[in-house]
Coordinates of N, CA and C and ligand atoms in Angstrom, one line a residue:
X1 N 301.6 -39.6 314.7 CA 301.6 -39.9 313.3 C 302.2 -38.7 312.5
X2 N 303.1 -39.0 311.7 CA 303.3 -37.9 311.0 C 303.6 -37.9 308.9
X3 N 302.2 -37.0 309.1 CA 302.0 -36.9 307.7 C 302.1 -35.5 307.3
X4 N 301.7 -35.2 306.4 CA 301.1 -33.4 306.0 C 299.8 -34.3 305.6
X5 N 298.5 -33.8 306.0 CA 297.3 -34.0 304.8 C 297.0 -32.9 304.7
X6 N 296.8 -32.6 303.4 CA 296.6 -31.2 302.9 C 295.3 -30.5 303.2
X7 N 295.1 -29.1 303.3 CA 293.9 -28.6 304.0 C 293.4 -27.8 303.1
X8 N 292.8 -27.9 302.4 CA 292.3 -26.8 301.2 C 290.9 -27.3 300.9
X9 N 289.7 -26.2 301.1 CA 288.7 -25.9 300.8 C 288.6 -27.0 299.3
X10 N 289.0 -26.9 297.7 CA 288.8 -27.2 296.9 C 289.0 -28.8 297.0
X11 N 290.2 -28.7 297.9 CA 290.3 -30.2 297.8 C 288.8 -31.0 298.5
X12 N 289.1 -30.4 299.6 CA 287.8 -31.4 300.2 C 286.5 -31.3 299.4
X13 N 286.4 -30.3 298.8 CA 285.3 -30.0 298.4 C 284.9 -31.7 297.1
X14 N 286.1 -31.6 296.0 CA 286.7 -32.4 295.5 C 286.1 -33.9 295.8
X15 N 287.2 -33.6 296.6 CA 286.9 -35.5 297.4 C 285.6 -36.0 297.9
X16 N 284.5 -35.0 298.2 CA 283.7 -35.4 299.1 C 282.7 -35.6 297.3
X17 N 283.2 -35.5 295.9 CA 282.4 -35.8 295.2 C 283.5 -36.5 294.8
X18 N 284.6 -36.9 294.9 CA 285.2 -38.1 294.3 C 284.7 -39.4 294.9
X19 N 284.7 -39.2 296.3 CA 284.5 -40.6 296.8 C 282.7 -40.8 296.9
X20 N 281.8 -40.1 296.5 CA 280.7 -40.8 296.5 C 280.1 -41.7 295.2
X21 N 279.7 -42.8 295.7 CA 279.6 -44.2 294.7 C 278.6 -43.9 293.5
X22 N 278.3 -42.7 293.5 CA 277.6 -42.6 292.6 C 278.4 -41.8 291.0
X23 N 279.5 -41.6 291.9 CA 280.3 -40.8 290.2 C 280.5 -42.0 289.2
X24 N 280.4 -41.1 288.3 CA 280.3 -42.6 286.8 C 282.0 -42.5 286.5
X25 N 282.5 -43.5 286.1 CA 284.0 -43.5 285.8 C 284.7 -42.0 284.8
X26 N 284.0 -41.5 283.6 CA 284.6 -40.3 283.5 C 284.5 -39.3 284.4
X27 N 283.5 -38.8 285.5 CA 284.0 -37.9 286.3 C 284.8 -38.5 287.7
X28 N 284.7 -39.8 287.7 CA 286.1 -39.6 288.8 C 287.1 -39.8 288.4
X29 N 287.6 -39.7 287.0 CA 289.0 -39.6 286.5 C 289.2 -38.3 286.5
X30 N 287.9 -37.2 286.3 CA 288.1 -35.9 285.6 C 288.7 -35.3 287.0
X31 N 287.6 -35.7 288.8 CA 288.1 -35.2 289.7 C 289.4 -35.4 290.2
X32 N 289.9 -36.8 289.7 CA 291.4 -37.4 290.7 C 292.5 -36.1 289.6
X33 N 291.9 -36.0 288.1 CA 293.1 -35.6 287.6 C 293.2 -34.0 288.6
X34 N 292.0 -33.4 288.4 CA 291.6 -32.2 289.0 C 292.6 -31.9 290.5
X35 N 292.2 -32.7 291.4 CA 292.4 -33.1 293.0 C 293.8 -33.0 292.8
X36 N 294.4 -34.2 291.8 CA 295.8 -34.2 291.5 C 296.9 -32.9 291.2
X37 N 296.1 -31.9 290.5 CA 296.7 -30.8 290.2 C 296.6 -29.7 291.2
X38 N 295.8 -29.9 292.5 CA 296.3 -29.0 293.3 C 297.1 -29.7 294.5
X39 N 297.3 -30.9 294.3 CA 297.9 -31.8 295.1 C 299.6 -31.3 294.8
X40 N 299.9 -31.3 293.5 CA 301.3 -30.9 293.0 C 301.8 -29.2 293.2
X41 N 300.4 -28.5 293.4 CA 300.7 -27.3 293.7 C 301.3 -27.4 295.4
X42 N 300.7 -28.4 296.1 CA 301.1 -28.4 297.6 C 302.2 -29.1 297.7
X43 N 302.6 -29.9 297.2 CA 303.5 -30.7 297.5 C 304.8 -30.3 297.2
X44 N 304.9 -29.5 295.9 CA 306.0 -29.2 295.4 C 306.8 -27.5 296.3
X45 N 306.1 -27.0 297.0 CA 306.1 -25.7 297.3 C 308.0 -25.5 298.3
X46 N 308.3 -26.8 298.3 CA 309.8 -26.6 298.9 C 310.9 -27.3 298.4
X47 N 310.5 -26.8 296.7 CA 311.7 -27.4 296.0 C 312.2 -26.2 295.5
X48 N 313.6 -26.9 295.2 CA 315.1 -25.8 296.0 C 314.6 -24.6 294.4
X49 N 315.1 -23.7 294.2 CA 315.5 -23.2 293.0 C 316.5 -22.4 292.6
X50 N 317.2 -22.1 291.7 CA 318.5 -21.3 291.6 C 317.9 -20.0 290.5
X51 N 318.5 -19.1 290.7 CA 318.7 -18.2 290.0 C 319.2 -18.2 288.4
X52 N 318.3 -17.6 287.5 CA 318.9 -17.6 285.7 C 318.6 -16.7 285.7
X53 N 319.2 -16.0 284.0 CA 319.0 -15.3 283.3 C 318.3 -14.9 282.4
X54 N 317.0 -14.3 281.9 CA 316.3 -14.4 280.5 C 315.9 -12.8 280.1
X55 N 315.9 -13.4 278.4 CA 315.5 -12.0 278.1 C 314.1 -12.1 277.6
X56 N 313.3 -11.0 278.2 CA 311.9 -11.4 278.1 C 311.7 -10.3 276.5
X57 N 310.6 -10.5 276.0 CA 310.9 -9.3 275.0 C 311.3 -7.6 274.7
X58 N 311.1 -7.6 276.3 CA 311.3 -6.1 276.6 C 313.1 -5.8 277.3
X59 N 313.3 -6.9 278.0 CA 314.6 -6.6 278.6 C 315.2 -8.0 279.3
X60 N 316.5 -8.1 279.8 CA 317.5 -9.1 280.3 C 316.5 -8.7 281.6
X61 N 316.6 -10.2 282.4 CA 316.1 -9.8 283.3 C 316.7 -11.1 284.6
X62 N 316.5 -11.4 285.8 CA 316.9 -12.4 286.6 C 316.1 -13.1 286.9
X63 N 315.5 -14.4 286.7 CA 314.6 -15.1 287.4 C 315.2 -16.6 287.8
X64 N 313.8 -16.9 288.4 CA 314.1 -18.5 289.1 C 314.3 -19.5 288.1
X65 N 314.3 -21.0 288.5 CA 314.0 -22.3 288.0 C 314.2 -23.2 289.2
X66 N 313.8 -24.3 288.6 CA 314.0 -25.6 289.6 C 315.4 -25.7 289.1
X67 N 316.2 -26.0 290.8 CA 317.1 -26.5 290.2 C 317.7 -28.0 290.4
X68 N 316.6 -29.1 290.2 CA 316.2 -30.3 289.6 C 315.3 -30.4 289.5
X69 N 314.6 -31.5 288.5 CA 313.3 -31.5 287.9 C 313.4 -33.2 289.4
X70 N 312.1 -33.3 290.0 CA 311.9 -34.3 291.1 C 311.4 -35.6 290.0
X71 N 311.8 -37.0 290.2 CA 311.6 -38.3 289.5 C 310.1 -38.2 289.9
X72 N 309.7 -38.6 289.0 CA 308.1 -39.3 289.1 C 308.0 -41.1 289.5
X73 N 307.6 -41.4 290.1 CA 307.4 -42.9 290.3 C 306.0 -43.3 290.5
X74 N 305.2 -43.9 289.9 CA 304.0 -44.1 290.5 C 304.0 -45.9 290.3
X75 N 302.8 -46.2 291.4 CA 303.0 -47.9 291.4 C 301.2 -48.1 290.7
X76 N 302.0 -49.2 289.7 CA 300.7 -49.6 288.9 C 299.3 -50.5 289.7
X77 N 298.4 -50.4 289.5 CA 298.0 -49.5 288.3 C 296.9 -48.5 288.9
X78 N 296.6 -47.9 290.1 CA 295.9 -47.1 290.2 C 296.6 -45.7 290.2
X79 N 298.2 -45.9 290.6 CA 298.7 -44.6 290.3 C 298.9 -43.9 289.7
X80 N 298.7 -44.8 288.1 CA 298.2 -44.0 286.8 C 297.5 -43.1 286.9
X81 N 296.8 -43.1 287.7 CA 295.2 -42.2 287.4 C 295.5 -41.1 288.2
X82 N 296.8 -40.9 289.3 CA 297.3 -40.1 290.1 C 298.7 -39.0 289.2
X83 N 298.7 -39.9 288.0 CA 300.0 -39.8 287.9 C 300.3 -38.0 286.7
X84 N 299.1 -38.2 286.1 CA 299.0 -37.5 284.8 C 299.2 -35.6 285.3
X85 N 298.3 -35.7 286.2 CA 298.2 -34.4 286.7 C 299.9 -33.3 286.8
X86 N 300.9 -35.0 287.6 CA 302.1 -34.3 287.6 C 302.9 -34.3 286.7
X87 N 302.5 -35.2 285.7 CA 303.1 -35.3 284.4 C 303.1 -34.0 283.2
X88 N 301.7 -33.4 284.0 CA 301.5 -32.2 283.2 C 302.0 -31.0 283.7
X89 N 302.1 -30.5 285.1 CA 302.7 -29.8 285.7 C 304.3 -29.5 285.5
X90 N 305.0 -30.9 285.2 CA 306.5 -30.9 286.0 C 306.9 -31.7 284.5
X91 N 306.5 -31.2 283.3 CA 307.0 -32.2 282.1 C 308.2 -32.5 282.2
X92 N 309.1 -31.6 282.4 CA 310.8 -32.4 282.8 C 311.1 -33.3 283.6
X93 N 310.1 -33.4 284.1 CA 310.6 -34.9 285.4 C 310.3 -36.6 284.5
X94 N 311.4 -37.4 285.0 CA 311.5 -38.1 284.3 C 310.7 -39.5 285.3
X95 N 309.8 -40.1 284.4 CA 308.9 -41.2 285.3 C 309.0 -42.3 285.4
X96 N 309.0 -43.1 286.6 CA 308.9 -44.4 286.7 C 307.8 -45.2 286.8
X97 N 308.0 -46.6 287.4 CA 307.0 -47.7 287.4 C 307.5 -48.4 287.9
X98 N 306.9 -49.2 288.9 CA 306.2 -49.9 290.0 C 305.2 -50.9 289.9
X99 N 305.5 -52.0 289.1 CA 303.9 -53.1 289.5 C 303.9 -53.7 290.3
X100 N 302.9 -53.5 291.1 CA 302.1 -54.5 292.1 C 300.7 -54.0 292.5
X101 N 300.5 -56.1 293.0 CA 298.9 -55.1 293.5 C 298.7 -56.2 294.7
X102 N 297.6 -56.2 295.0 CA 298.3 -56.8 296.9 C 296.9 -58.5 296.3
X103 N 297.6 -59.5 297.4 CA 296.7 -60.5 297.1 C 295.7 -60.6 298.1
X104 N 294.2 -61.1 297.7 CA 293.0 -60.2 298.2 C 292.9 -61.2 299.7
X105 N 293.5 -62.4 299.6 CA 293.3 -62.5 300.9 C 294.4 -62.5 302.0
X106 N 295.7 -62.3 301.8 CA 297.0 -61.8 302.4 C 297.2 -60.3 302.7
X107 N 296.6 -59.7 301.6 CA 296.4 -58.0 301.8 C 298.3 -57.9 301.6
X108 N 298.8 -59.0 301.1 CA 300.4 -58.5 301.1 C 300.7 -57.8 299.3
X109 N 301.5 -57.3 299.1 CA 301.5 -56.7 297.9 C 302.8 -58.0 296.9
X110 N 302.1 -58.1 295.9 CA 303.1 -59.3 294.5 C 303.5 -57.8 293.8
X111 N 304.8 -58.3 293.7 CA 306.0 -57.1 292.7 C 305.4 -57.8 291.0
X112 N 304.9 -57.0 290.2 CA 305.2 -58.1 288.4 C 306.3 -56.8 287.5
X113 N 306.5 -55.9 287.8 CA 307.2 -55.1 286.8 C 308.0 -53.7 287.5
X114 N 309.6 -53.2 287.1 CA 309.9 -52.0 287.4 C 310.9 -51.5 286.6
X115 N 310.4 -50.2 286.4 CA 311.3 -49.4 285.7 C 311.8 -47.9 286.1
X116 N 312.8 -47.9 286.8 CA 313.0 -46.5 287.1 C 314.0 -45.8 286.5
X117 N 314.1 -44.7 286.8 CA 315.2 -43.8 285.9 C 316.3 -44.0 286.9
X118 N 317.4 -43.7 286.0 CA 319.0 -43.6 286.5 C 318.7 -42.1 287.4
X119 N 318.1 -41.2 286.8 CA 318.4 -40.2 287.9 C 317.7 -40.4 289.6
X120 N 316.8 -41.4 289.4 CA 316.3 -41.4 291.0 C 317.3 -41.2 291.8
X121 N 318.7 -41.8 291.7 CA 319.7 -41.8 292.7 C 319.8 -40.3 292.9
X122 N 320.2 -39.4 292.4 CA 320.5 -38.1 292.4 C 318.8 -37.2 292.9
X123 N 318.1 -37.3 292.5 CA 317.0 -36.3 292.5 C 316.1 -37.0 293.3
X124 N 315.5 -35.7 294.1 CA 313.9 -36.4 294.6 C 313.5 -36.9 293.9
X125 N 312.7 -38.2 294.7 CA 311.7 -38.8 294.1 C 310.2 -38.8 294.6
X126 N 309.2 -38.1 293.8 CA 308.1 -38.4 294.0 C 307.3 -39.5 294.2
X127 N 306.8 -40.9 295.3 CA 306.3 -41.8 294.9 C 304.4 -41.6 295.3
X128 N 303.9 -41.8 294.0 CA 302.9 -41.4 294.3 C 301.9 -42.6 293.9
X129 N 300.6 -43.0 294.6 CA 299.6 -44.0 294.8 C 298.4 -43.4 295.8
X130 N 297.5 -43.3 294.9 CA 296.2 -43.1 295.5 C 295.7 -43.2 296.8
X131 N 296.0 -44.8 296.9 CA 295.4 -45.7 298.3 C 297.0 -46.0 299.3
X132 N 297.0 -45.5 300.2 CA 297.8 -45.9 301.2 C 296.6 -46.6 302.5
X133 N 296.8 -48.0 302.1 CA 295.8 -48.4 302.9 C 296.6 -49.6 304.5
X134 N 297.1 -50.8 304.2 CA 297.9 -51.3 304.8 C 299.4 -50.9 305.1
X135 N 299.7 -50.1 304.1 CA 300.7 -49.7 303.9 C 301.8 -50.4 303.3
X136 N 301.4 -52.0 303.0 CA 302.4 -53.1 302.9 C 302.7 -52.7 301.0
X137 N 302.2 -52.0 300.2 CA 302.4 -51.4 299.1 C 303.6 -50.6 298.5
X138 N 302.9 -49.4 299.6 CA 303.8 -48.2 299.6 C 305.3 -49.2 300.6
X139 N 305.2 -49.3 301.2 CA 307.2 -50.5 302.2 C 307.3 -50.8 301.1
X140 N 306.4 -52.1 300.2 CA 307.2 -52.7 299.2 C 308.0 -51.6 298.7
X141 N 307.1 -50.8 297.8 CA 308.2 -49.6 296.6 C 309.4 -49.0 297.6
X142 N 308.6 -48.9 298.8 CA 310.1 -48.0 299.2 C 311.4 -49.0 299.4
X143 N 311.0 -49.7 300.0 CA 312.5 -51.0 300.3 C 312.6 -51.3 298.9
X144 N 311.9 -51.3 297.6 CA 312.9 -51.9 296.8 C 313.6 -50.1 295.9
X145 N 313.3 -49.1 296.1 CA 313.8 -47.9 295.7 C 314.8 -47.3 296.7
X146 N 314.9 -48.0 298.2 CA 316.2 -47.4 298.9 C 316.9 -48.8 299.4
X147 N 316.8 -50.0 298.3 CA 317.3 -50.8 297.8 C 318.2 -51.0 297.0
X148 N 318.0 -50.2 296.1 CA 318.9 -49.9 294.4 C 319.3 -48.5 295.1
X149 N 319.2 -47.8 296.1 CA 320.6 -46.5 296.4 C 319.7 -45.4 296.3
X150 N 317.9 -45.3 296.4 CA 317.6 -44.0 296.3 C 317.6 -43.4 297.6
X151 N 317.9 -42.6 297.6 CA 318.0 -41.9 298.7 C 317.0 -40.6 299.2
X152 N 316.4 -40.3 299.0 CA 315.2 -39.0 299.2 C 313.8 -39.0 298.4
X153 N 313.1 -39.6 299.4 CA 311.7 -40.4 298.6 C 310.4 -39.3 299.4
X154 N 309.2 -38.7 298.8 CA 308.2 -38.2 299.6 C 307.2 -39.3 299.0
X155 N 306.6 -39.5 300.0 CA 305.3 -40.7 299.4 C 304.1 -39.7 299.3
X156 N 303.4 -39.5 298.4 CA 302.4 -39.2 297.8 C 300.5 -39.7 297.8
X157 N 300.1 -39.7 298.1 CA 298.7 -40.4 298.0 C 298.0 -39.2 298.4
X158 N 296.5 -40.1 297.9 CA 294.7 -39.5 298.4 C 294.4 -39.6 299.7
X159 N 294.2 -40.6 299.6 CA 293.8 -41.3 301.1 C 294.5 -42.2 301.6
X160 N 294.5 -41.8 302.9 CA 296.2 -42.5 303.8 C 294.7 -43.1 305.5
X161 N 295.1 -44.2 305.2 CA 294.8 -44.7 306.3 C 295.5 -44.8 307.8
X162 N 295.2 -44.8 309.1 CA 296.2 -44.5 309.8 C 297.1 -45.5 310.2
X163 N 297.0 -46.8 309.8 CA 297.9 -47.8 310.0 C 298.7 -47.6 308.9
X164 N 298.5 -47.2 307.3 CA 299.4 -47.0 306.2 C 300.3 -46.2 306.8
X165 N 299.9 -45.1 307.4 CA 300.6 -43.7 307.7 C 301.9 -44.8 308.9
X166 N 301.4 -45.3 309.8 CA 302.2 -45.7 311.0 C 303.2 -47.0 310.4
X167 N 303.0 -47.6 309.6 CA 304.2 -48.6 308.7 C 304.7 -47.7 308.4
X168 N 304.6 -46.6 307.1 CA 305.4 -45.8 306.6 C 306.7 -45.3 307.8
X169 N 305.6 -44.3 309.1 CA 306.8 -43.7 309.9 C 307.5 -44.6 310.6
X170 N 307.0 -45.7 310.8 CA 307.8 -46.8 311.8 C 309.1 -47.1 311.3
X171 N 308.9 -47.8 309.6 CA 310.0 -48.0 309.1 C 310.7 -47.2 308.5
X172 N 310.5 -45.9 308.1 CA 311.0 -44.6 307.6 C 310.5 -43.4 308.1
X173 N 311.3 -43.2 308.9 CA 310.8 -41.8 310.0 C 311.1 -41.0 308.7
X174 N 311.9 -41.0 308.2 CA 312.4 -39.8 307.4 C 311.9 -39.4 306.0
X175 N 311.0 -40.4 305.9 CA 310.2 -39.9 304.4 C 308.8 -39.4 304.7
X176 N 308.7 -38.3 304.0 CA 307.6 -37.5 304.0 C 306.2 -37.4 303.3
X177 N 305.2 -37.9 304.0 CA 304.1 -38.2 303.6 C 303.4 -37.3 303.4
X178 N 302.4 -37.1 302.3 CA 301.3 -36.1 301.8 C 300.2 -37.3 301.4
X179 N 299.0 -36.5 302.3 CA 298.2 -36.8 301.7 C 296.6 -35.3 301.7
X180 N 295.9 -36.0 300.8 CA 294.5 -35.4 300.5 C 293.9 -35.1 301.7
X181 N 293.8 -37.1 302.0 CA 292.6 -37.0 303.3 C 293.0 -38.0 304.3
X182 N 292.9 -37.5 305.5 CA 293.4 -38.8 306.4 C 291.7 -39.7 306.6
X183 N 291.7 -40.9 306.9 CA 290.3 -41.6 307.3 C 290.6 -42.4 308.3
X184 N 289.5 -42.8 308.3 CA 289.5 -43.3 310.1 C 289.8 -44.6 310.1
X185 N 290.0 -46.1 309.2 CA 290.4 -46.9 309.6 C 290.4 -47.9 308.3
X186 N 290.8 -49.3 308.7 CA 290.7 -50.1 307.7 C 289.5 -51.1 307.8
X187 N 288.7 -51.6 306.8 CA 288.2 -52.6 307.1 C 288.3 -54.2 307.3
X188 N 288.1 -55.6 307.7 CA 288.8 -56.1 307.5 C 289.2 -57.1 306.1
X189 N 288.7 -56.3 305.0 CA 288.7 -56.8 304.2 C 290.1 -55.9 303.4
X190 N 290.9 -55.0 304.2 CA 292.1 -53.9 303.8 C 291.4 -52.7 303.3
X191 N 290.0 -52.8 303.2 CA 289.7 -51.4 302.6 C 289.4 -50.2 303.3
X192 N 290.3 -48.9 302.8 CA 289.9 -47.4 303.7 C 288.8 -47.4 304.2
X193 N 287.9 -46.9 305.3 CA 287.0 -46.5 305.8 C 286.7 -45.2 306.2
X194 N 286.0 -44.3 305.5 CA 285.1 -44.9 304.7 C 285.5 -44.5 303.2
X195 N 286.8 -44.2 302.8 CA 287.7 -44.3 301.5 C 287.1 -43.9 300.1
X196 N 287.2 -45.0 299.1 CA 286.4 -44.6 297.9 C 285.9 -45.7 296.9
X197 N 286.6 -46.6 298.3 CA 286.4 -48.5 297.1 C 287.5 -48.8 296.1
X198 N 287.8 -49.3 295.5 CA 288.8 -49.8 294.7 C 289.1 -49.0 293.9
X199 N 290.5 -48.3 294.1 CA 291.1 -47.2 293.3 C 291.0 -47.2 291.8
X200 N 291.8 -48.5 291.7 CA 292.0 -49.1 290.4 C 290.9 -49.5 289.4
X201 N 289.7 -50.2 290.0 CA 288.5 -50.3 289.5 C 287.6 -49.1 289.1
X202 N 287.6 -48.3 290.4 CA 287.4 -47.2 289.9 C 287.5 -46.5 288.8
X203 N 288.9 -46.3 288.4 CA 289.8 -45.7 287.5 C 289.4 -46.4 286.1
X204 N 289.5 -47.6 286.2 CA 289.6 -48.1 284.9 C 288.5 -49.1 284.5
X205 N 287.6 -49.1 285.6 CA 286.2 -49.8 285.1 C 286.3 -51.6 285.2
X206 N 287.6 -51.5 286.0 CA 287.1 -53.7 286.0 C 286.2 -53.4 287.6
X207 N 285.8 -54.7 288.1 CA 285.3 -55.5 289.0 C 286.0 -56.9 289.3
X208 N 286.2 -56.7 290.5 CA 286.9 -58.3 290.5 C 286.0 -59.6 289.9
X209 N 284.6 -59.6 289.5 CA 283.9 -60.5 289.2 C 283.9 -60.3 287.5
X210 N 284.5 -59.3 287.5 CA 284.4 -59.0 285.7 C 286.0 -59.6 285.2
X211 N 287.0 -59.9 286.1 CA 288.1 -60.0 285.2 C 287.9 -61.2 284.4
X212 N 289.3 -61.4 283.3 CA 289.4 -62.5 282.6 C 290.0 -63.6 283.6
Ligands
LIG1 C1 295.8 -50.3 295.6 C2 296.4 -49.0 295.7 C3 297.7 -49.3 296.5 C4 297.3 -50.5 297.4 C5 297.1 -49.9 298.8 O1 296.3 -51.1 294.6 O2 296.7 -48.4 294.5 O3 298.8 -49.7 295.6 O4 296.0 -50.9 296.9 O5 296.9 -51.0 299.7 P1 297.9 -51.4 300.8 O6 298.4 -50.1 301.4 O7 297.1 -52.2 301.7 O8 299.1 -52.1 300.1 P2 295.8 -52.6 294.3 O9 296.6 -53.6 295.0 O10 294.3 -52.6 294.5 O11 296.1 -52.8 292.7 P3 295.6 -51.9 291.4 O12 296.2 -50.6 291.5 O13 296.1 -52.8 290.3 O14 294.1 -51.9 291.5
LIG2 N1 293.3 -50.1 297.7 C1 292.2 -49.5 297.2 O1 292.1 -49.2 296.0 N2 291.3 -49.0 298.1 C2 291.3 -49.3 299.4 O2 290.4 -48.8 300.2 C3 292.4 -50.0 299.9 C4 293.4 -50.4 299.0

């Protein structure tokens, strides 16, 4: 299997109070945004940079920059809640959108909306989503973004299940997976085990028995 899942004391520390059922919805937004922002410190650490010029108020001097700001893409709607952290980190990056959400008893993912930037073709793209669970989510975004000509995609998530992880490399050996936390399986209802329960619910407070 090949992923990176990231290994950092804070993160786990993090997660092991994100994922218990007893956080109330403002602190597991406060932890994902939290989790998120050292997620973007790991993730980003091998992007290219070029050399400039600045004058600081004391003297001319030589420093770094990115030299491309990486596309944001996140797939609605739990990756909202994934998404803010890099939004705040990397404000030059320009963001996309992804709707789907998977049908509860096919576990297959329905496309309803997309909007990406013109630069995806050119620049990394970040695609980032909480739950990598069947993985049939994250294939969708990617076949329809190296569909339209994107070419250099890292998928992004929390929790990566190992079958998510093994669609990803099967069909794309060459995109590079991060995640938080690896877990041990699915259920057979598609849910992580033992994960965090519905990302999106989570996030935003529905219940499937509450929708309209
Ligand atoms: C969640 C999650 C992923 C998907 C992962 O979204 O955010 O997109 O499930 O599952 P998969 O790997 O089996 O496809 P969901 O479909 O629950 O929609 P939501 O974000 O609107 O809640
Ligand atoms: N989507 C979620 O939000 N959670 C899971 O465990 C699987 C898919």
């Amino acid at each position: 299997m090949n992923a990176v899942v990231l290994n950092h004391p804070l993160i786990d520390h993090k997660m092991s109070l994100l994922r218990d059922e007893k956080r109330s919805m403002p602190e597991f937004k406060m932890l994902l945004d939290e989790i998120g922002m050292l997620m973007v410190y790991e993730v980003t650490k091998e992007l290219e940079l070029e050399e400039t010029v600045i004058k600081t108020p004391v003297s001319v001097t030589k420093a770094k920059k990115l030299k491309s700001h990486p596309i944001l893409v996140t797939i609605l709607r739990a990756g909202l809640g994934l998404l803010d952290p890099f939004m705040k980190l990397m404000p030059n990056s320009k963001v996309g959108f992804l709707g789907m959400d998977r049908d509860e008893v096919t576990l297959k993912p329905r496309s309803y909306y997309d909007k990406i930037p013109m630069q995806a073709l050119e620049n990394e793209v970040l695609l980032i989503d909480p739950m990598l669970a069947t993985g049939g989510s994250a294939l969708n975004a990617i076949d329809f973004l190296v569909g339209k000509g994107v070419k250099n995609i890292t998928f992004i998530c929390l929790v990566a299940a190992p079958e998510g992880i093994k669609a990803i490399n099967d069909k794309y050996p060459d995109i590079k997976i991060y995640a938080a936390a690896l877990d041990e399986k699915l259920n057979d209802k598609g849910y992580i085990v033992p994960g965090l329960g519905d990302a999106g619910d989570r996030i935003f407070g529905t219940e499937d028995n509450e929708n309209l």
